[in-house]
Coordinates of C-alpha atoms and ligand atoms in Angstrom, one line a residue:
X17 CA -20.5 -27.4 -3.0
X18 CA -19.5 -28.0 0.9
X19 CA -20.6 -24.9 2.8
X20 CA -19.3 -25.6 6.0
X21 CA -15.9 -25.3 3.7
X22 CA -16.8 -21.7 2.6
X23 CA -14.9 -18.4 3.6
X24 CA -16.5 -15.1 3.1
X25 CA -13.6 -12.3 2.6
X26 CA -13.7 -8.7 2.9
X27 CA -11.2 -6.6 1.2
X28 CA -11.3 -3.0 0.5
X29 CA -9.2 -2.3 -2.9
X30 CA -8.1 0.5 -4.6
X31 CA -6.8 1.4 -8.3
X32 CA -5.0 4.4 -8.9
X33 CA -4.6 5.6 -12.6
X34 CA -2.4 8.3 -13.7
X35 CA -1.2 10.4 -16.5
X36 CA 2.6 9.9 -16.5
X37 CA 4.7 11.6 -19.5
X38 CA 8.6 10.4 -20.4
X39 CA 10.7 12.2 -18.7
X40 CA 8.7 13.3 -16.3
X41 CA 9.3 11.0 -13.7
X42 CA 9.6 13.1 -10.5
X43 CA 6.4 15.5 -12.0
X44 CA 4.6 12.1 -12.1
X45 CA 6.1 11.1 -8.4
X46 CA 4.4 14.9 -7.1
X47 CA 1.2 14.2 -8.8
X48 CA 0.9 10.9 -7.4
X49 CA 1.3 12.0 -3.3
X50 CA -0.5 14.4 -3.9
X51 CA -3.3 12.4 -4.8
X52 CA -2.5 9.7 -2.4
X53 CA -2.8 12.1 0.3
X54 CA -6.0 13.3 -0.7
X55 CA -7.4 10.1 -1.2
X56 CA -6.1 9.5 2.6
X57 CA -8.2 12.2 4.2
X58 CA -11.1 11.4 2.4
X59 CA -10.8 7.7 3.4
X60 CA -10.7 8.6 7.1
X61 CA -14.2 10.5 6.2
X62 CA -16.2 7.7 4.3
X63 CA -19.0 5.7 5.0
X64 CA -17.1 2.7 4.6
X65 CA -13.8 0.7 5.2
X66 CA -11.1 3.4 6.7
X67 CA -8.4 1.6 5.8
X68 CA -7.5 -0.1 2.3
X69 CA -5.7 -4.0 1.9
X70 CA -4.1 -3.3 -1.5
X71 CA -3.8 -0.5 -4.0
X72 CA -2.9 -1.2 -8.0
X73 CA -1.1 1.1 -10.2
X74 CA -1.0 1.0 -13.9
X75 CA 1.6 -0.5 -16.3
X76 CA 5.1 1.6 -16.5
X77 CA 2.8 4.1 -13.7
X78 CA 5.4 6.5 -13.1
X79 CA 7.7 6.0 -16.4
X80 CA 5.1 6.9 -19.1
X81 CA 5.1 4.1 -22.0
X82 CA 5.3 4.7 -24.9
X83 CA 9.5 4.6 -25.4
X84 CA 10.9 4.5 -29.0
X85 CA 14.3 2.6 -28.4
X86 CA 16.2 0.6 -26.0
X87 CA 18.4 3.8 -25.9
X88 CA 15.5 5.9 -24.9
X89 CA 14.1 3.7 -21.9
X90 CA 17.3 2.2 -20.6
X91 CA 17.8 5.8 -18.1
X92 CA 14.7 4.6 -16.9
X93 CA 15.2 0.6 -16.4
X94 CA 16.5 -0.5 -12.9
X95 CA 17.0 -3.7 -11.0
X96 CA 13.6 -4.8 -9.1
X97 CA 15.0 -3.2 -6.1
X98 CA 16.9 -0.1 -7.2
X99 CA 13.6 1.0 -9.5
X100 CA 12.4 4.0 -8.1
X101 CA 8.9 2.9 -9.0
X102 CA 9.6 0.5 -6.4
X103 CA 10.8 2.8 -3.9
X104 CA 7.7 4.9 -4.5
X105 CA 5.4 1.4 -4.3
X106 CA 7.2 1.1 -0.6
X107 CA 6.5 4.3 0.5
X108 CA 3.0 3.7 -0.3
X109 CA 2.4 0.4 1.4
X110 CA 3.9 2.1 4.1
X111 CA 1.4 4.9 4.4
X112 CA -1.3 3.2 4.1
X113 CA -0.6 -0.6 6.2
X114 CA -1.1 -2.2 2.6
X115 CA -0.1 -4.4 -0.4
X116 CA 1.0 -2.1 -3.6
X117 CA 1.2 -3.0 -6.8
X118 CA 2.6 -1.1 -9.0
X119 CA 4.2 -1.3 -12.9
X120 CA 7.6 -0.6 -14.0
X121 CA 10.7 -1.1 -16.4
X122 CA 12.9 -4.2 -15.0
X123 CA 16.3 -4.6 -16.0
X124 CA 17.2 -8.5 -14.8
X125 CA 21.0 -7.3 -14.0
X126 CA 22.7 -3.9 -13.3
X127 CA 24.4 -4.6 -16.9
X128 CA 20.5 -3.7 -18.5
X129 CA 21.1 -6.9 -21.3
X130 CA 18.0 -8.0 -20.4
X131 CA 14.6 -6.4 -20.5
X132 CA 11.3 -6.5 -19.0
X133 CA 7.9 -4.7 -18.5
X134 CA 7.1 -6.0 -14.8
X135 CA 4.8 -5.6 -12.1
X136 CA 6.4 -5.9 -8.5
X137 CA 4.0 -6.6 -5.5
X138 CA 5.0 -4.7 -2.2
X139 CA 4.0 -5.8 1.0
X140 CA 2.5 -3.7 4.4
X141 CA 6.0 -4.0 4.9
X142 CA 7.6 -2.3 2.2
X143 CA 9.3 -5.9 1.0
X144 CA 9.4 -6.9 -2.5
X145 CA 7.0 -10.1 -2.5
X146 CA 6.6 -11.0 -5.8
X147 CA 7.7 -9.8 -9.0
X148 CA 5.7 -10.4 -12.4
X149 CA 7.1 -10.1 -15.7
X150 CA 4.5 -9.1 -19.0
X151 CA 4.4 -12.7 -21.2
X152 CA 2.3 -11.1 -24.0
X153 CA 3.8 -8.4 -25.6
X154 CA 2.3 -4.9 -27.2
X155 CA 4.2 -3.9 -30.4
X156 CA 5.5 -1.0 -28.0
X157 CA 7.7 -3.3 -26.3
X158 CA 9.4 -4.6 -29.2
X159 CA 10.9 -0.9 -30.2
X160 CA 13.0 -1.3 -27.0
X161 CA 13.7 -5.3 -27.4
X162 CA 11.1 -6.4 -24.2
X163 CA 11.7 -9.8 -23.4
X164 CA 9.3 -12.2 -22.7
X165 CA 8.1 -13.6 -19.4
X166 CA 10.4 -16.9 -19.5
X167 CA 7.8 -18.6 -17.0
X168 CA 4.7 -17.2 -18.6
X169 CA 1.4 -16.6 -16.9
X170 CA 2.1 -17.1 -13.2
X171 CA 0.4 -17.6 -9.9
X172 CA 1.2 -16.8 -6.5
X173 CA 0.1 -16.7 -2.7
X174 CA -1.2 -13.6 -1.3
X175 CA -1.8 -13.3 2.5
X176 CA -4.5 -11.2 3.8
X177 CA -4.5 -10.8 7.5
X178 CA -7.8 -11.2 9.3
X179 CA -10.0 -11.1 6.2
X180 CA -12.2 -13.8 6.3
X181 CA -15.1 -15.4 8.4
X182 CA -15.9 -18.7 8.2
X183 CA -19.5 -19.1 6.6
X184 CA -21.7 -20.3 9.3
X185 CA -19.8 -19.6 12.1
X186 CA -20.1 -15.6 11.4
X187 CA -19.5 -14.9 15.5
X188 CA -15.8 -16.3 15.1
X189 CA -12.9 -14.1 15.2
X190 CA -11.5 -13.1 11.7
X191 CA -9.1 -15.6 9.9
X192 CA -5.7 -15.0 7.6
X193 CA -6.8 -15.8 4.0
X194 CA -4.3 -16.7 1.3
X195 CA -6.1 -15.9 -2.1
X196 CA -5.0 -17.6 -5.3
X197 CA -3.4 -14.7 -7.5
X198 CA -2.1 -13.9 -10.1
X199 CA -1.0 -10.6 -12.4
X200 CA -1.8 -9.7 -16.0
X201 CA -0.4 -6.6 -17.6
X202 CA -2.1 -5.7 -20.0
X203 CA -1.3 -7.6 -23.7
X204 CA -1.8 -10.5 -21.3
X205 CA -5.2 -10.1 -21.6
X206 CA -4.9 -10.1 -25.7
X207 CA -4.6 -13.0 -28.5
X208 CA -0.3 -13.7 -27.7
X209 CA 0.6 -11.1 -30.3
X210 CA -2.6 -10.9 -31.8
X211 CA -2.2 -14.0 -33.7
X212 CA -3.8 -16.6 -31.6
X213 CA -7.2 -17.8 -32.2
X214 CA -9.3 -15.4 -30.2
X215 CA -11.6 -18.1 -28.3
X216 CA -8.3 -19.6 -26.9
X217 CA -8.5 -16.6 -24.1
X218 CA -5.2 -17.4 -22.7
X219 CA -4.9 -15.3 -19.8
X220 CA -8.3 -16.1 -18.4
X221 CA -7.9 -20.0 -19.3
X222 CA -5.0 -19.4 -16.9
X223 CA -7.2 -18.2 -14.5
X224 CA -10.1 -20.1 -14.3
X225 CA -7.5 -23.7 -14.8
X226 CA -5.3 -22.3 -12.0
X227 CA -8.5 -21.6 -9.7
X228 CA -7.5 -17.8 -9.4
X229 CA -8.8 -15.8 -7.2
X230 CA -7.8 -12.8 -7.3
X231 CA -6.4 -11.0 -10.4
X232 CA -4.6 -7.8 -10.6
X233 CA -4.2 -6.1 -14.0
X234 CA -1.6 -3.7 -14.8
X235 CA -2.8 -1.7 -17.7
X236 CA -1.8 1.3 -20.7
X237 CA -4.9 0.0 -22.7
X238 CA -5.6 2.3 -25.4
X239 CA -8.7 4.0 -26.3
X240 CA -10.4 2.9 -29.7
X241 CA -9.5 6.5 -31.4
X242 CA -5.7 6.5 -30.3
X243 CA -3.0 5.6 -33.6
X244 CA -1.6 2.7 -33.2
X245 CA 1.3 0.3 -35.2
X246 CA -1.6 -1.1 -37.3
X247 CA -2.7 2.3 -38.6
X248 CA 1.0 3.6 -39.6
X249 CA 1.4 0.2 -41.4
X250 CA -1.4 1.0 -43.3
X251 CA 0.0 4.5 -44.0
X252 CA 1.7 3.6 -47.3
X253 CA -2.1 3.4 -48.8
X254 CA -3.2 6.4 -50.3
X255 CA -6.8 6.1 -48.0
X256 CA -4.8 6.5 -44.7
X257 CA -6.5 8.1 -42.1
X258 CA -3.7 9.2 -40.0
X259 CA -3.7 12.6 -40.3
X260 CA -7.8 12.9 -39.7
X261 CA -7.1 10.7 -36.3
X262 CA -4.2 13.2 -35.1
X263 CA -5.8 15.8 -35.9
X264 CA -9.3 14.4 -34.3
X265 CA -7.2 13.5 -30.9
X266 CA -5.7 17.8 -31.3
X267 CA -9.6 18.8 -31.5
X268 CA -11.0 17.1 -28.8
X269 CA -8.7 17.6 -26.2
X270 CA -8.6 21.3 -27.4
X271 CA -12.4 21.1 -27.1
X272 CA -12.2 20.2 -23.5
X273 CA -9.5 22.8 -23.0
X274 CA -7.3 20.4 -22.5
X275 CA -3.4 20.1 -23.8
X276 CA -1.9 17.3 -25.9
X277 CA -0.9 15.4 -23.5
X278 CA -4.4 15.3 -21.9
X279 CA -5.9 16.0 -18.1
X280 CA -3.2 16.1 -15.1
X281 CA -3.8 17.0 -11.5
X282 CA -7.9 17.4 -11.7
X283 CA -8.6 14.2 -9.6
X284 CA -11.2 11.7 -9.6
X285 CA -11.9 10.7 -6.1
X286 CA -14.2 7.9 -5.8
X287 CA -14.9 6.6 -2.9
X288 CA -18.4 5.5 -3.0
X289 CA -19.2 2.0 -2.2
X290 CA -22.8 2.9 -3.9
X291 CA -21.5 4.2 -7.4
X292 CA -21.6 1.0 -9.4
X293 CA -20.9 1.4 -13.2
X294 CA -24.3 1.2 -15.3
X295 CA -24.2 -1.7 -17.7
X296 CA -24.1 -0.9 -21.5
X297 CA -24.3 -3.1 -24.0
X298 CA -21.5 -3.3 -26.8
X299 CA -23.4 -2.1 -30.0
X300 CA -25.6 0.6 -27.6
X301 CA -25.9 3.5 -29.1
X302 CA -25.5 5.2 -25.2
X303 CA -21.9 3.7 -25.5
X304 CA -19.6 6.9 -27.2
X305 CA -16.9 6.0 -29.0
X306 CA -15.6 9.9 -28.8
X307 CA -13.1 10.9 -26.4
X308 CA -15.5 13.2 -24.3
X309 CA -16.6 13.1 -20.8
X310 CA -13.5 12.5 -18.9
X311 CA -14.6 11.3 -15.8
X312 CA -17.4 8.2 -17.4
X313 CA -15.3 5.6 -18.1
X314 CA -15.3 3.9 -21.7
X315 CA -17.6 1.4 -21.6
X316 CA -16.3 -0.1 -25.3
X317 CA -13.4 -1.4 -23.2
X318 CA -14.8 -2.2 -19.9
X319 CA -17.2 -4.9 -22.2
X320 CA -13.9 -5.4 -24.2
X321 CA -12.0 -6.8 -21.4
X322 CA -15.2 -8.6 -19.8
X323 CA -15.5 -10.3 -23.0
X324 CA -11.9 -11.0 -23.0
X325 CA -12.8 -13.3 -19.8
X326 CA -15.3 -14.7 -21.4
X327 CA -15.0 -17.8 -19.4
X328 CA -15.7 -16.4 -16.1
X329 CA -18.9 -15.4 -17.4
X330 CA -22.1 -17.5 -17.5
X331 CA -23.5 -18.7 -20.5
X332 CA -26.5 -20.8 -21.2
X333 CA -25.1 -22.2 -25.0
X334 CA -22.1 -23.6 -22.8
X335 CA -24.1 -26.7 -22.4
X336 CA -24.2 -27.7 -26.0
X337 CA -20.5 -27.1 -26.1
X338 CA -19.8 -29.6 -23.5
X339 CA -21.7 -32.6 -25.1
X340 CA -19.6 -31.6 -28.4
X341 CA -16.8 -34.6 -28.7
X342 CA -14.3 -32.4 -30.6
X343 CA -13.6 -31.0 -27.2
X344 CA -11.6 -33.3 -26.1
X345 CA -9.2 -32.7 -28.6
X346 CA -9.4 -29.2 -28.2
X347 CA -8.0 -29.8 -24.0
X348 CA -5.6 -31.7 -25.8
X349 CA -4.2 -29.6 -28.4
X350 CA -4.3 -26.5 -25.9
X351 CA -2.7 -29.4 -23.7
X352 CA -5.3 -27.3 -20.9
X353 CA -8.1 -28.7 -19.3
X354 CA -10.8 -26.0 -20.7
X355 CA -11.6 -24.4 -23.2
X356 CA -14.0 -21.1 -22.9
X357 CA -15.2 -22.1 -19.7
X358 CA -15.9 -25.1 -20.4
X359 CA -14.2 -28.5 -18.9
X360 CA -14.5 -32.3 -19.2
X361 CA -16.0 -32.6 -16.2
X362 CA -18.4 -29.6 -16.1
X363 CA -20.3 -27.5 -18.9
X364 CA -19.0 -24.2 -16.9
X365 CA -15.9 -24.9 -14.4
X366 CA -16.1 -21.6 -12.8
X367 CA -19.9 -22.4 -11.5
X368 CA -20.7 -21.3 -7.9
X369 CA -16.6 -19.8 -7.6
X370 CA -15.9 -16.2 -7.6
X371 CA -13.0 -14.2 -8.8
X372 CA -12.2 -10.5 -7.9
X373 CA -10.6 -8.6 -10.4
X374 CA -8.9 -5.2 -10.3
X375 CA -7.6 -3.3 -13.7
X376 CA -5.9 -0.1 -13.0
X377 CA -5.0 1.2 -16.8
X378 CA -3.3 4.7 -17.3
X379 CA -5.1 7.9 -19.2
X380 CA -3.8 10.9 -21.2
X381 CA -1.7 10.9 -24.4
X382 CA 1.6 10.5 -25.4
X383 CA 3.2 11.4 -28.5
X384 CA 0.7 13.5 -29.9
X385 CA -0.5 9.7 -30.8
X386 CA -1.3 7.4 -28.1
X387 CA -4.1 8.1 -27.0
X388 CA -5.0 5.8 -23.4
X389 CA -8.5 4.5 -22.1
X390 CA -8.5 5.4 -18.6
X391 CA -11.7 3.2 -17.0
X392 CA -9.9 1.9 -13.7
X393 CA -12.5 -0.6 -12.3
X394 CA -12.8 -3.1 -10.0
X395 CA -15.2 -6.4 -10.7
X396 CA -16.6 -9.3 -9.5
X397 CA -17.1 -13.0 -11.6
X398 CA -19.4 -14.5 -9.1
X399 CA -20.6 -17.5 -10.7
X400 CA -24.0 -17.5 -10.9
X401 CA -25.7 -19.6 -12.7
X402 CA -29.2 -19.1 -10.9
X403 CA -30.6 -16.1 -12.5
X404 CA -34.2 -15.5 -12.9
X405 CA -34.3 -16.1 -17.3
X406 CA -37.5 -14.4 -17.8
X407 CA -36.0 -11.7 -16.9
X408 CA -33.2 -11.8 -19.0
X409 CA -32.5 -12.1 -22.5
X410 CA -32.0 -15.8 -23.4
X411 CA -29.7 -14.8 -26.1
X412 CA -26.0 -15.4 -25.3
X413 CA -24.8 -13.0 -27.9
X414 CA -26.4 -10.3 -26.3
X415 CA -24.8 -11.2 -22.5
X416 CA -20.9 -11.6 -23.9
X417 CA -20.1 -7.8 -22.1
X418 CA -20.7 -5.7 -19.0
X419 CA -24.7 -6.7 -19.1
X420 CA -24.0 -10.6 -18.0
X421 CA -25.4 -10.8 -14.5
X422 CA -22.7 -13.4 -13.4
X423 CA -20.1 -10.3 -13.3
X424 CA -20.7 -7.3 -10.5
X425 CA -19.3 -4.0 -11.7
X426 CA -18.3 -2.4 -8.3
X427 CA -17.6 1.1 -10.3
X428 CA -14.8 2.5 -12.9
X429 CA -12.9 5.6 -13.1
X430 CA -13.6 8.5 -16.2
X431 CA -11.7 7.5 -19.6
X432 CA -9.5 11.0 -19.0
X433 CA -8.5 11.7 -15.6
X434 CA -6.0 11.1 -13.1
X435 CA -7.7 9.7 -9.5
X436 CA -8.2 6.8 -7.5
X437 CA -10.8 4.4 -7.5
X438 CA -11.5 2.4 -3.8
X439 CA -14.7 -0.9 -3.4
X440 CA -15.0 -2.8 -0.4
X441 CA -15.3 -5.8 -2.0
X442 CA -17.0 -9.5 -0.5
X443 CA -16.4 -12.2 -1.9
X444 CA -16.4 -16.5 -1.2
X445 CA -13.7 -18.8 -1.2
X446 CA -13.4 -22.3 -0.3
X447 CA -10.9 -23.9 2.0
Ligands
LIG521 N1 -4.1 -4.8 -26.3 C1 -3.7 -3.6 -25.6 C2 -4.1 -2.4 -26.4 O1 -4.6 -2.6 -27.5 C3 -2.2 -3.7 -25.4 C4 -1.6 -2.5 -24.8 C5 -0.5 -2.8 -23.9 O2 0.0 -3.9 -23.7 N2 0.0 -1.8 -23.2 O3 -4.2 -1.3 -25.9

């Protein structure tokens, strides 16, 4: 650790999640300025940042998801540049002075041979600066023949005018950062098709071995009582419980009053700096499985995908691991240079870093079926290691989810409900 090396960064970020249908894109397109231009007045209003550095929009945000066929999504598949998602993404930089992410349907060539699920990343501008394409891909994907990312995970440069103060010279003018990022939609986050050891957490590996520092994730996660591939395989036993799980998706929605396809147009505005999410711990009996109030996110997949970066959080059994020598072969088998969190040189590599990361998943229901987890948040690994144990449990298996001190949860949209989540976020880097 050099201090006089350290840069302290303020960002204010935003994640927007939204209900789209198919075939609804120019419904979606409405719902979405309207909300933007809510979100806009009530940002000129807050006790806070008035103006926002980047705003993240889910996985296919404006297509829906869910497509059957490669004749069913092609209509909606478009070079980067011609996407209308795109368009859309420029219009919003535009409005608001900042970088947009947002998710969308790629074809590589106007002849549509060649399919992706991608990510493009807009800048102030309204200029395409980078363009990700999904490497792990969701059983969805392969109805319509999805190709994979040919480069894989990827990281990339992203400039942040005046964002950063030098620690310990705090009366300086502002500096241009350029943070480490990278994107992750969705399955990225997963076991590559579900098949890879679990501990290998690939996408976070990528991270933390990359030094990321900043990562934006995409998302149409669904909720634990959505049907998925798995359960319709399992349909030809006589014991399937697809019919009870449609018809427990039909209830509760009609429960809330709410149509098939689940809540449109009632936003969630949240713009308060001071509503972080309460930490539950997986196996709580506080947690709710059940599709019920809307605007609490799910907490069963906010510690899911914490515990999917399992090496950005701290753990005190990490130091027996690194005196194990079977390591070793483990960096090189995975030909990587950790292996959850821990490398040859230290017991946890991501001690005393910090990593911002920003999910913005979609909500509602498609199909009848799908049934998606909503929970937009926005987090911080900061890389503690210092914590006060007493306090603490000293068992690691209890500390694998939202409950580990080492990550900050700035705050999380409902499970159910259109809106936009915004943080203003500080975080360290070293230069
Ligand atoms: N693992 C994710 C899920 O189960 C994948 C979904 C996706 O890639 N859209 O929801």
């Amino acid at each position: 650790m050099k201090p006089a090396n350290k840069i302290l960064v303020d960002l204010s970020i935003a994640a927007v999640q939204l209900n789209p249908q198919i075939g609804k894109v120019n419904e979606t397109i409405s719902r979405a300025k309207m909300l933007l231009n809510q979100f806009k007045a009530k940002l000129e209003t807050r006790d806070g940042n008035k103006n926002v550095d980047m705003i993240v929009f889910p996985e296919f945000a404006l297509t829906g998801y869910n497509f059957m066929s490669r004749d069913h999504i092609l209509p909606y598949t478009h070079t980067t540049k011609e996407s209308p998602s795109f368009k859309f993404a420029q219009n919003v930089s535009k409005m608001f002075n900042c970088y947009t992410i947002i998710g969308y349907p790629e074809s590589e060539t106007e002849s549509k041979k060649i399919l992706f699920n991608s990510a493009a990343v807009v800048s102030p501008q309204g200029e395409l600066i980078f363009n990700y394409r999904k490497s792990f891909l969701y059983f969805t994907e392969d109805n319509w023949g999805c190709s994979e990312n040919p480069k894989q995970f990827q990281n990339f440069p992203l400039i942040f005018k005046k964002k950063g103060r030098r620690v310990g010279n705090m009366n300086n003018e502002p500096i241009d950062v350029e943070l480490n990022t990278s994107i992750g939609i969705c399955m990225d986050l997963s076991p590559y098709k579900f098949e890879a050891p679990f501990n290998d957490c690939e996408f976070a590996s990528f991270n933390l071995d990359k030094r990321v520092e900043l990562i934006i994730c995409p998302m149409a996660w669904l909720h634990s009582s959505s049907v998925t591939k798995q359960d319709y395989e399992l349909d030809n036993d006589s014991n399937n419980d697809i019919p009870k799980k449609l018809k427990n998706i039909e209830n509760v929605l009609e429960s809330q009053g709410l149509p098939i396809i689940g809540s449109q147009s009632d936003f969630q505005l949240d713009l308060d700096n001071n509503n972080k999410t309460a930490r539950i711990p997986t196996g709580s009996s506080d947690i709710g499985h059940t599709y019920n109030e809307l605007s609490k996110p799910d907490m069963t997949n906010v510690n899911y995908w914490l515990l999917r970066f399992l090496p950005f959080l701290q753990l005190n059994v990490r130091k027996n691991w690194a005196a194990r020598k079977s390591l070793s072969n483990i960096f090189e088998e995975l030909n990587r240079p950790s292996y959850m969190g821990t490398s040859k040189n230290k017991y946890w590599e991501f001690a005393n870093r910090n990593t911002i990361m920003v999910n913005a998943n979609r909500c509602g229901v498609e199909g009848g079926d799908t049934l998606f987890a909503g929970s937009s948040g926005i987090y911080k690994f900061n890389g503690r290691e210092d914590f006060d144990m007493e306090e603490l449990t000293k068992d690691d298996n209890k500390r694998l989810d939202s409950t580990n001190p080492s990550v900050e949860l700035y705050g999380n949209l409902g499970k159910g409900k259109e809106g936009i989540i915004v943080r203003d976020i500080q975080f360290e880097i070293e230069r």
